[in-house]
GROMACS .gro file of C-alpha atoms in nm:
model
  446
    1MET     CA    1  -0.001  -0.009  -0.003
    2ALA     CA    2   0.105   0.371  -0.064
    3ASP     CA    3   0.216   0.595   0.215
    4ILE     CA    4  -0.029   0.874   0.243
    5LEU     CA    5  -0.054   1.217   0.408
    6ASP     CA    6  -0.412   1.284   0.506
    7TRP     CA    7  -0.473   1.665   0.524
    8THR     CA    8  -0.850   1.627   0.591
    9ASN     CA    9  -0.838   1.748   0.948
   10ALA     CA   10  -0.514   2.017   0.913
   11ASN     CA   11  -0.764   2.298   0.950
   12LEU     CA   12  -0.607   2.453   0.631
   13ASP     CA   13  -0.892   2.700   0.559
   14THR     CA   14  -0.809   2.870   0.907
   15LEU     CA   15  -0.451   2.940   0.822
   16ASP     CA   16  -0.268   3.188   0.594
   17MET     CA   17  -0.104   2.909   0.381
   18ALA     CA   18  -0.069   3.143   0.080
   19THR     CA   19   0.208   3.359   0.229
   20HIS     CA   20   0.425   3.074   0.262
   21GLU     CA   21   0.312   2.883  -0.064
   22ALA     CA   22   0.425   3.201  -0.259
   23LYS     CA   23   0.785   3.127  -0.154
   24ALA     CA   24   0.823   2.781  -0.341
   25ASP     CA   25   1.033   2.945  -0.609
   26GLU     CA   26   1.255   3.112  -0.362
   27MET     CA   27   1.297   2.763  -0.157
   28ALA     CA   28   1.355   2.577  -0.463
   29ALA     CA   29   1.638   2.804  -0.565
   30ARG     CA   30   1.783   2.779  -0.215
   31LEU     CA   31   1.773   2.409  -0.229
   32ARG     CA   32   1.951   2.392  -0.568
   33GLU     CA   33   2.220   2.625  -0.434
   34GLU     CA   34   2.269   2.448  -0.106
   35THR     CA   35   2.260   2.104  -0.234
   36GLY     CA   36   2.497   2.211  -0.521
   37ALA     CA   37   2.737   2.349  -0.278
   38GLY     CA   38   2.736   2.027  -0.075
   39LYS     CA   39   2.571   2.184   0.220
   40LEU     CA   40   2.282   1.933   0.273
   41PRO     CA   41   2.430   1.590   0.257
   42PHE     CA   42   2.110   1.466   0.433
   43LEU     CA   43   1.910   1.530   0.113
   44THR     CA   44   2.173   1.448  -0.146
   45MET     CA   45   2.362   1.155   0.020
   46PRO     CA   46   2.676   1.173  -0.173
   47TYR     CA   47   2.845   0.926   0.054
   48ALA     CA   48   2.588   0.653   0.003
   49ASN     CA   49   2.766   0.425  -0.231
   50THR     CA   50   3.095   0.443  -0.062
   51LEU     CA   51   2.919   0.387   0.287
   52LYS     CA   52   2.746   0.066   0.146
   53ASP     CA   53   3.086  -0.061   0.057
   54GLU     CA   54   3.248   0.046   0.376
   55LEU     CA   55   2.942  -0.116   0.561
   56GLU     CA   56   2.970  -0.442   0.355
   57GLY     CA   57   3.355  -0.456   0.459
   58LEU     CA   58   3.239  -0.452   0.822
   59LYS     CA   59   2.987  -0.728   0.803
   60GLU     CA   60   3.225  -1.030   0.882
   61TYR     CA   61   3.408  -0.806   1.141
   62LEU     CA   62   3.089  -0.741   1.345
   63LYS     CA   63   2.980  -1.095   1.324
   64GLY     CA   64   3.253  -1.168   1.567
   65PHE     CA   65   3.077  -0.966   1.842
   66ASP     CA   66   2.773  -1.050   2.053
   67HIS     CA   67   2.752  -0.704   2.202
   68MET     CA   68   2.788  -0.358   2.057
   69LEU     CA   69   2.806  -0.060   2.315
   70LEU     CA   70   2.732   0.245   2.148
   71LEU     CA   71   2.858   0.573   2.299
   72GLY     CA   72   2.708   0.872   2.172
   73ILE     CA   73   2.468   1.139   2.271
   74GLY     CA   74   2.169   1.343   2.092
   75GLY     CA   75   2.167   1.277   1.728
   76SER     CA   76   2.447   1.017   1.765
   77ALA     CA   77   2.204   0.805   1.952
   78LEU     CA   78   1.864   0.880   1.918
   79GLY     CA   79   1.835   0.756   1.554
   80ALA     CA   80   2.011   0.430   1.630
   81ARG     CA   81   1.754   0.369   1.924
   82ALA     CA   82   1.453   0.448   1.701
   83LEU     CA   83   1.581   0.188   1.444
   84GLN     CA   84   1.668  -0.074   1.710
   85GLU     CA   85   1.326  -0.057   1.875
   86ALA     CA   86   1.150  -0.043   1.528
   87PHE     CA   87   1.341  -0.340   1.357
   88PHE     CA   88   1.496  -0.537   1.632
   89PRO     CA   89   1.226  -0.561   1.906
   90GLN     CA   90   1.326  -0.897   2.018
   91GLN     CA   91   1.603  -0.755   2.244
   92ASN     CA   92   1.354  -0.616   2.470
   93GLN     CA   93   1.150  -0.939   2.460
   94PRO     CA   94   1.176  -1.260   2.668
   95GLY     CA   95   1.430  -1.512   2.578
   96HIS     CA   96   1.651  -1.309   2.353
   97LYS     CA   97   1.997  -1.457   2.336
   98GLY     CA   98   2.185  -1.184   2.112
   99PRO     CA   99   2.305  -0.988   1.950
  100PHE     CA  100   2.274  -0.704   2.199
  101LEU     CA  101   2.297  -0.338   2.121
  102TRP     CA  102   2.354  -0.108   2.424
  103ILE     CA  103   2.328   0.272   2.400
  104ALA     CA  104   2.521   0.483   2.650
  105ASP     CA  105   2.373   0.818   2.565
  106ASN     CA  106   2.401   1.002   2.913
  107VAL     CA  107   2.644   1.052   3.195
  108ASP     CA  108   2.518   0.754   3.397
  109ALA     CA  109   2.742   0.608   3.642
  110TYR     CA  110   2.502   0.320   3.731
  111ALA     CA  111   2.469   0.193   3.365
  112LEU     CA  112   2.850   0.257   3.286
  113GLU     CA  113   2.943   0.047   3.587
  114ALA     CA  114   2.711  -0.227   3.467
  115TYR     CA  115   2.863  -0.233   3.132
  116LEU     CA  116   3.202  -0.255   3.276
  117ALA     CA  117   3.117  -0.541   3.521
  118ARG     CA  118   2.882  -0.743   3.307
  119LEU     CA  119   3.001  -0.707   2.929
  120PRO     CA  120   3.243  -0.964   2.811
  121ALA     CA  121   3.520  -0.741   2.669
  122GLU     CA  122   3.625  -1.009   2.415
  123LYS     CA  123   3.274  -1.041   2.244
  124THR     CA  124   3.225  -0.663   2.268
  125VAL     CA  125   3.267  -0.393   2.011
  126VAL     CA  126   3.283  -0.037   2.147
  127VAL     CA  127   3.149   0.217   1.894
  128THR     CA  128   3.218   0.601   1.969
  129VAL     CA  129   3.016   0.850   1.763
  130SER     CA  130   3.135   1.206   1.765
  131LYS     CA  131   3.175   1.421   1.457
  132SER     CA  132   3.387   1.659   1.648
  133GLY     CA  133   3.578   1.431   1.869
  134GLY     CA  134   3.524   1.662   2.149
  135THR     CA  135   3.196   1.591   2.309
  136ILE     CA  136   3.292   1.509   2.646
  137GLU     CA  137   2.987   1.298   2.746
  138THR     CA  138   3.086   1.073   2.477
  139VAL     CA  139   3.464   1.102   2.458
  140GLY     CA  140   3.490   1.073   2.835
  141GLN     CA  141   3.324   0.763   2.827
  142TYR     CA  142   3.560   0.637   2.562
  143PHE     CA  143   3.855   0.714   2.783
  144ILE     CA  144   3.704   0.465   3.036
  145LEU     CA  145   3.603   0.190   2.785
  146LYS     CA  146   3.954   0.223   2.637
  147GLU     CA  147   4.112   0.171   2.963
  148TRP     CA  148   3.873  -0.118   3.037
  149MET     CA  149   3.952  -0.281   2.717
  150GLN     CA  150   4.340  -0.227   2.758
  151GLU     CA  151   4.320  -0.394   3.112
  152LYS     CA  152   4.091  -0.704   2.959
  153LEU     CA  153   4.252  -0.748   2.610
  154GLY     CA  154   4.617  -0.620   2.618
  155ASP     CA  155   4.765  -0.509   2.317
  156THR     CA  156   4.476  -0.609   2.093
  157TRP     CA  157   4.228  -0.381   2.266
  158HIS     CA  158   4.207  -0.136   1.957
  159GLN     CA  159   4.038  -0.430   1.771
  160ASN     CA  160   3.729  -0.410   1.965
  161MET     CA  161   3.685  -0.029   1.906
  162LEU     CA  162   3.524   0.140   1.616
  163LEU     CA  163   3.527   0.510   1.568
  164VAL     CA  164   3.254   0.740   1.386
  165THR     CA  165   3.406   1.083   1.352
  166ASP     CA  166   3.531   1.356   1.121
  167GLN     CA  167   3.731   1.245   0.818
  168GLU     CA  168   4.032   1.464   0.889
  169GLN     CA  169   4.029   1.628   1.222
  170GLY     CA  170   3.935   1.619   1.592
  171PHE     CA  171   4.075   1.411   1.868
  172LEU     CA  172   3.903   1.071   1.779
  173ARG     CA  173   4.065   1.095   1.425
  174GLY     CA  174   4.396   1.140   1.596
  175GLU     CA  175   4.319   0.811   1.791
  176VAL     CA  176   4.253   0.631   1.447
  177LYS     CA  177   4.589   0.758   1.335
  178THR     CA  178   4.774   0.665   1.659
  179TYR     CA  179   4.639   0.332   1.717
  180GLY     CA  180   4.506   0.206   1.379
  181ILE     CA  181   4.149   0.180   1.522
  182ARG     CA  182   3.881   0.105   1.267
  183ALA     CA  183   3.680   0.419   1.165
  184LEU     CA  184   3.418   0.539   0.951
  185PRO     CA  185   3.350   0.918   0.865
  186VAL     CA  186   3.074   1.150   0.948
  187PRO     CA  187   3.026   1.344   0.622
  188ASP     CA  188   3.103   1.718   0.634
  189ASN     CA  189   2.796   1.939   0.684
  190LEU     CA  190   2.600   1.659   0.826
  191GLY     CA  191   2.462   1.758   1.163
  192GLY     CA  192   2.387   1.490   1.436
  193ARG     CA  193   2.002   1.532   1.429
  194TYR     CA  194   2.023   1.462   1.040
  195SER     CA  195   2.270   1.183   1.050
  196VAL     CA  196   2.089   0.868   1.113
  197LEU     CA  197   2.122   0.727   0.770
  198SER     CA  198   2.495   0.769   0.761
  199ALA     CA  199   2.748   0.552   0.945
  200VAL     CA  200   2.612   0.714   1.281
  201GLY     CA  201   2.291   0.514   1.255
  202LEU     CA  202   2.366   0.243   1.005
  203ILE     CA  203   2.655   0.069   1.196
  204PRO     CA  204   2.430  -0.031   1.470
  205ALA     CA  205   2.159  -0.123   1.219
  206LEU     CA  206   2.424  -0.349   1.022
  207PHE     CA  207   2.503  -0.517   1.341
  208LEU     CA  208   2.146  -0.609   1.431
  209GLY     CA  209   2.091  -0.737   1.078
  210MET     CA  210   1.864  -0.461   0.938
  211ASP     CA  211   1.795  -0.402   0.570
  212ILE     CA  212   2.013  -0.096   0.521
  213ASP     CA  213   1.969  -0.066   0.146
  214ALA     CA  214   1.598  -0.053   0.203
  215LEU     CA  215   1.624   0.231   0.457
  216ILE     CA  216   1.868   0.437   0.208
  217ALA     CA  217   1.629   0.343  -0.084
  218GLY     CA  218   1.317   0.477   0.114
  219ALA     CA  219   1.492   0.802   0.193
  220THR     CA  220   1.614   0.863  -0.167
  221GLU     CA  221   1.293   0.819  -0.299
  222VAL     CA  222   1.162   1.115  -0.094
  223SER     CA  223   1.476   1.332  -0.129
  224SER     CA  224   1.598   1.286  -0.468
  225ILE     CA  225   1.375   1.559  -0.627
  226LEU     CA  226   1.473   1.801  -0.368
  227ALA     CA  227   1.831   1.722  -0.432
  228SER     CA  228   1.801   1.782  -0.808
  229GLN     CA  229   1.973   2.082  -0.962
  230GLU     CA  230   1.655   2.084  -1.209
  231LEU     CA  231   1.416   2.138  -0.917
  232THR     CA  232   1.156   2.411  -0.989
  233GLY     CA  233   0.925   2.608  -0.747
  234LYS     CA  234   0.634   2.419  -0.915
  235GLU     CA  235   0.771   2.070  -0.842
  236LEU     CA  236   0.849   2.183  -0.470
  237ALA     CA  237   0.505   2.306  -0.421
  238LYS     CA  238   0.365   1.950  -0.480
  239HIS     CA  239   0.652   1.808  -0.260
  240SER     CA  240   0.490   1.663   0.068
  241SER     CA  241   0.785   1.818   0.276
  242PHE     CA  242   0.743   2.165   0.144
  243GLN     CA  243   0.345   2.131   0.220
  244LEU     CA  244   0.432   2.026   0.559
  245ALA     CA  245   0.666   2.303   0.609
  246VAL     CA  246   0.414   2.565   0.483
  247TRP     CA  247   0.136   2.414   0.717
  248ALA     CA  248   0.395   2.423   1.040
  249ALA     CA  249   0.512   2.767   0.944
  250ALA     CA  250   0.130   2.893   0.899
  251LEU     CA  251   0.063   2.714   1.236
  252MET     CA  252   0.313   2.909   1.419
  253ASP     CA  253   0.201   3.223   1.268
  254LYS     CA  254  -0.142   3.176   1.426
  255GLY     CA  255   0.005   3.094   1.769
  256PHE     CA  256   0.026   2.716   1.743
  257ASP     CA  257   0.346   2.677   1.926
  258GLU     CA  258   0.328   2.294   2.016
  259MET     CA  259   0.372   1.999   1.766
  260ILE     CA  260   0.250   1.675   1.895
  261PHE     CA  261   0.408   1.363   1.733
  262PHE     CA  262   0.157   1.099   1.810
  263ALA     CA  263   0.281   0.745   1.695
  264TYR     CA  264   0.009   0.470   1.665
  265ILE     CA  265   0.293   0.228   1.530
  266PRO     CA  266   0.409   0.093   1.877
  267LEU     CA  267   0.750  -0.016   1.768
  268TRP     CA  268   0.806   0.324   1.604
  269ALA     CA  269   0.748   0.515   1.925
  270SER     CA  270   1.109   0.609   1.969
  271PHE     CA  271   1.091   0.810   1.642
  272GLY     CA  272   0.897   1.063   1.862
  273ASP     CA  273   1.216   1.114   2.059
  274TRP     CA  274   1.415   1.140   1.735
  275PHE     CA  275   1.175   1.389   1.583
  276ALA     CA  276   1.185   1.588   1.908
  277GLN     CA  277   1.543   1.671   1.881
  278LEU     CA  278   1.532   1.727   1.508
  279TRP     CA  279   1.232   1.978   1.542
  280ALA     CA  280   1.345   2.160   1.862
  281GLU     CA  281   1.702   2.189   1.804
  282SER     CA  282   1.642   2.297   1.448
  283LEU     CA  283   1.358   2.546   1.507
  284GLY     CA  284   1.402   2.673   1.849
  285LYS     CA  285   1.574   2.997   1.728
  286GLU     CA  286   1.564   3.370   1.800
  287GLY     CA  287   1.250   3.330   2.011
  288LYS     CA  288   1.057   3.132   1.747
  289GLY     CA  289   0.973   2.773   1.688
  290SER     CA  290   0.716   2.516   1.809
  291GLN     CA  291   0.772   2.281   2.105
  292PRO     CA  292   0.772   1.910   1.992
  293LEU     CA  293   0.573   1.666   2.214
  294PRO     CA  294   0.638   1.297   2.162
  295ALA     CA  295   0.351   1.094   2.235
  296ILE     CA  296   0.267   0.710   2.224
  297GLY     CA  297  -0.064   0.557   2.104
  298VAL     CA  298  -0.237   0.399   2.288
  299THR     CA  299  -0.032   0.476   2.617
  300ASP     CA  300  -0.063   0.843   2.607
  301GLN     CA  301  -0.443   0.844   2.554
  302HIS     CA  302  -0.442   0.764   2.934
  303SER     CA  303  -0.213   1.027   3.040
  304VAL     CA  304  -0.095   1.345   2.867
  305ASN     CA  305  -0.394   1.338   2.599
  306GLN     CA  306  -0.608   1.526   2.852
  307MET     CA  307  -0.396   1.832   2.802
  308PHE     CA  308  -0.393   1.786   2.435
  309MET     CA  309  -0.768   1.779   2.388
  310ASP     CA  310  -0.876   2.001   2.659
  311GLY     CA  311  -0.584   2.239   2.751
  312VAL     CA  312  -0.455   2.539   2.575
  313ARG     CA  313  -0.538   2.563   2.197
  314ASN     CA  314  -0.196   2.596   2.098
  315LYS     CA  315  -0.135   2.247   1.960
  316ALA     CA  316  -0.108   2.082   1.635
  317CYS     CA  317  -0.035   1.722   1.552
  318LEU     CA  318   0.159   1.488   1.326
  319TYR     CA  319  -0.033   1.146   1.365
  320LEU     CA  320   0.176   0.838   1.253
  321SER     CA  321  -0.023   0.524   1.175
  322CYS     CA  322  -0.012   0.222   0.967
  323PRO     CA  323  -0.320   0.014   0.885
  324ASN     CA  324  -0.128  -0.307   0.818
  325LEU     CA  325   0.035  -0.371   1.166
  326PRO     CA  326   0.014  -0.758   1.275
  327ALA     CA  327  -0.326  -0.895   1.375
  328GLY     CA  328  -0.157  -1.036   1.695
  329PRO     CA  329  -0.348  -1.292   1.915
  330LYS     CA  330  -0.713  -1.312   1.938
  331PHE     CA  331  -0.926  -1.206   2.248
  332PRO     CA  332  -1.084  -1.515   2.403
  333VAL     CA  333  -1.466  -1.584   2.310
  334ASP     CA  334  -1.552  -1.669   2.665
  335LEU     CA  335  -1.559  -1.321   2.799
  336PRO     CA  336  -1.810  -1.112   3.022
  337ASP     CA  337  -2.105  -0.967   2.834
  338GLN     CA  338  -1.951  -0.605   2.892
  339PHE     CA  339  -1.649  -0.694   2.701
  340SER     CA  340  -1.833  -0.873   2.420
  341TYR     CA  341  -1.745  -0.638   2.156
  342VAL     CA  342  -1.378  -0.773   2.149
  343ARG     CA  343  -1.486  -1.152   2.160
  344GLY     CA  344  -1.267  -1.346   1.913
  345ARG     CA  345  -1.132  -1.029   1.761
  346ASP     CA  346  -0.756  -0.970   1.685
  347VAL     CA  347  -0.572  -0.757   1.927
  348GLY     CA  348  -0.453  -0.563   1.637
  349GLU     CA  349  -0.806  -0.433   1.567
  350LEU     CA  350  -0.786  -0.251   1.893
  351ILE     CA  351  -0.512  -0.036   1.831
  352GLN     CA  352  -0.654   0.046   1.497
  353ALA     CA  353  -0.988   0.122   1.665
  354GLU     CA  354  -0.792   0.344   1.933
  355GLY     CA  355  -0.615   0.532   1.650
  356LEU     CA  356  -0.914   0.630   1.465
  357GLY     CA  357  -1.109   0.718   1.789
  358ASN     CA  358  -0.825   0.932   1.911
  359ARG     CA  359  -0.757   1.106   1.573
  360MET     CA  360  -1.118   1.199   1.554
  361ALA     CA  361  -1.122   1.316   1.902
  362LEU     CA  362  -0.827   1.544   1.875
  363SER     CA  363  -0.965   1.685   1.539
  364GLN     CA  364  -1.309   1.755   1.697
  365SER     CA  365  -1.132   1.921   1.984
  366GLY     CA  366  -0.962   2.176   1.762
  367VAL     CA  367  -0.619   2.031   1.705
  368PRO     CA  368  -0.509   2.072   1.356
  369LEU     CA  369  -0.383   1.727   1.251
  370VAL     CA  370  -0.218   1.575   0.958
  371GLU     CA  371  -0.208   1.186   0.953
  372LEU     CA  372   0.111   1.019   0.824
  373GLU     CA  373  -0.028   0.677   0.702
  374MET     CA  374   0.251   0.434   0.620
  375GLY     CA  375   0.178   0.164   0.385
  376SER     CA  376   0.374  -0.059   0.603
  377ASP     CA  377   0.606  -0.069   0.900
  378SER     CA  378   0.910  -0.172   0.682
  379PRO     CA  379   1.252  -0.019   0.668
  380LYS     CA  380   1.179   0.123   0.345
  381GLN     CA  381   0.899   0.309   0.487
  382ALA     CA  382   1.121   0.429   0.787
  383GLY     CA  383   1.377   0.561   0.551
  384LYS     CA  384   1.092   0.752   0.358
  385LEU     CA  385   0.975   0.909   0.702
  386ILE     CA  386   1.309   0.995   0.819
  387ALA     CA  387   1.377   1.188   0.494
  388LEU     CA  388   1.031   1.349   0.473
  389LEU     CA  389   1.057   1.488   0.839
  390GLY     CA  390   1.411   1.586   0.798
  391ALA     CA  391   1.341   1.795   0.475
  392ALA     CA  392   1.019   1.933   0.617
  393THR     CA  393   1.224   2.066   0.914
  394ILE     CA  394   1.468   2.236   0.705
  395LEU     CA  395   1.201   2.409   0.490
  396THR     CA  396   1.010   2.506   0.794
  397GLY     CA  397   1.332   2.689   0.927
  398TRP     CA  398   1.388   2.862   0.605
  399LEU     CA  399   1.028   2.970   0.588
  400MET     CA  400   1.057   3.105   0.953
  401GLY     CA  401   1.364   3.290   0.855
  402ILE     CA  402   1.599   3.108   1.087
  403ASN     CA  403   1.916   2.848   1.018
  404PRO     CA  404   1.766   2.509   1.069
  405LEU     CA  405   2.099   2.357   1.055
  406ASP     CA  406   2.288   2.516   1.371
  407GLN     CA  407   2.216   2.498   1.754
  408PRO     CA  408   2.394   2.808   1.909
  409ALA     CA  409   2.198   2.801   2.235
  410VAL     CA  410   2.321   2.461   2.321
  411GLU     CA  411   2.667   2.556   2.354
  412LEU     CA  412   2.637   2.789   2.653
  413GLY     CA  413   2.552   2.499   2.890
  414LYS     CA  414   2.842   2.305   2.758
  415ARG     CA  415   3.083   2.566   2.826
  416LEU     CA  416   2.944   2.619   3.188
  417ALA     CA  417   2.977   2.254   3.244
  418LYS     CA  418   3.349   2.263   3.133
  419ALA     CA  419   3.405   2.565   3.340
  420ARG     CA  420   3.267   2.368   3.650
  421MET     CA  421   3.519   2.091   3.577
  422ASN     CA  422   3.810   2.367   3.547
  423ALA     CA  423   3.883   2.340   3.178
  424ASP     CA  424   4.135   2.577   3.072
  425GLY     CA  425   4.042   2.911   2.946
  426LEU     CA  426   3.656   3.011   2.980
  427ASP     CA  427   3.746   3.287   3.213
  428GLU     CA  428   3.409   3.448   3.156
  429GLU     CA  429   3.208   3.135   3.226
  430LYS     CA  430   3.403   3.065   3.521
  431GLN     CA  431   3.311   3.407   3.665
  432ASP     CA  432   2.943   3.361   3.576
  433LEU     CA  433   2.976   3.028   3.756
  434ASN     CA  434   3.110   3.180   4.061
  435ASP     CA  435   2.860   3.451   4.084
  436PHE     CA  436   2.560   3.187   4.039
  437LEU     CA  437   2.702   2.964   4.304
  438THR     CA  438   2.765   3.240   4.550
  439ALA     CA  439   2.458   3.419   4.517
  440ASP     CA  440   2.201   3.397   4.786
  441ARG     CA  441   1.982   3.091   4.748
  442ASP     CA  442   1.596   3.044   4.844
  443LEU     CA  443   1.612   2.690   4.981
  444ARG     CA  444   1.310   2.516   5.129
  445GLU     CA  445   1.289   2.159   5.269
  446PHE     CA  446   0.994   1.948   5.145
   0.00000   0.00000   0.00000
């Protein structure tokens, strides 16, 4: 079945779509310019063929391990986790015997100590992902795992390490050159939140046996026209990514400053967290943007959905569904009369009914909603979704007049954390930190 965007309940007639639709020619010209200059590898994927060859060369190597420990944070981990939970759910199910992917995406002493105590070093590959090679949350864990591998494996420790970093520079690239550690590059101009279909997300996918070719093919199906040097404004105006961007920008113009991502494909729920970073880090600039709100169907119908439907009228919704999910086991026939409506029916029918009911309820409550109905929950469809939302995010940022590819506000907290650890330099941050810590505090026990 086809993948469809259902605009029926998007409230298009209440929004000023024309103002942004009129920018199709301008946006098409900008896409031609930036893709031609190599600035949007997320769309052009010039690295795809080389990457496929590099991944093919890793297959036999990775088969020698039972465990992969991925060290990464933000975009270096969220995409990998979404793919794992979507296409390797057995790791979270009873009786799984391997392979195992572990993702260390936080400064978490409990988890790190567990990895060091329980993972068999000789059967574990440690994959460290940092484009800059300077992300302390990630590289700090690399230092600890490097020492652990040296203690456990001696001179062969580097054979159990794999680095994903800048092709030419940075601390981790220096480690590659010094120790001969295997490495794959993060392409230039590819930010972390746009990197899931590079080595960043595809190495874990390969380890778990996913169909990488299908993921890339799906993404290419959506992005190829956007990457064309022949792209016209007329063609862009018909593209779903531009239509979503126009809708999102028009919503923000009217005060809809929260975007719900409601996933009714249970195994794809973690794409909500991936989308949240993509949307927030790309569009939260200069006092602008809309707050992404990941939600899981049916789970969140019983929690935050009350706010969505009866709270402040500032929310819109991207509603992810698939009519072709597994049927699952049947409900027993011998049920009390009050549950007679599910007697002998497939469990899968219930989530479809719940999804339909909640979609209607949100729409009737005044929440503008576009349904992304996937023809299947396959890797190819996931690739299409990743490319569609990534392109829509970039175009939304351009329509807003901001840069969707940087994240300037994120850096301040990082600098202050380094100042707290007494890193060299950062005199201004250290003074700010001292002023903050020595100020009078309003402390109250509870």
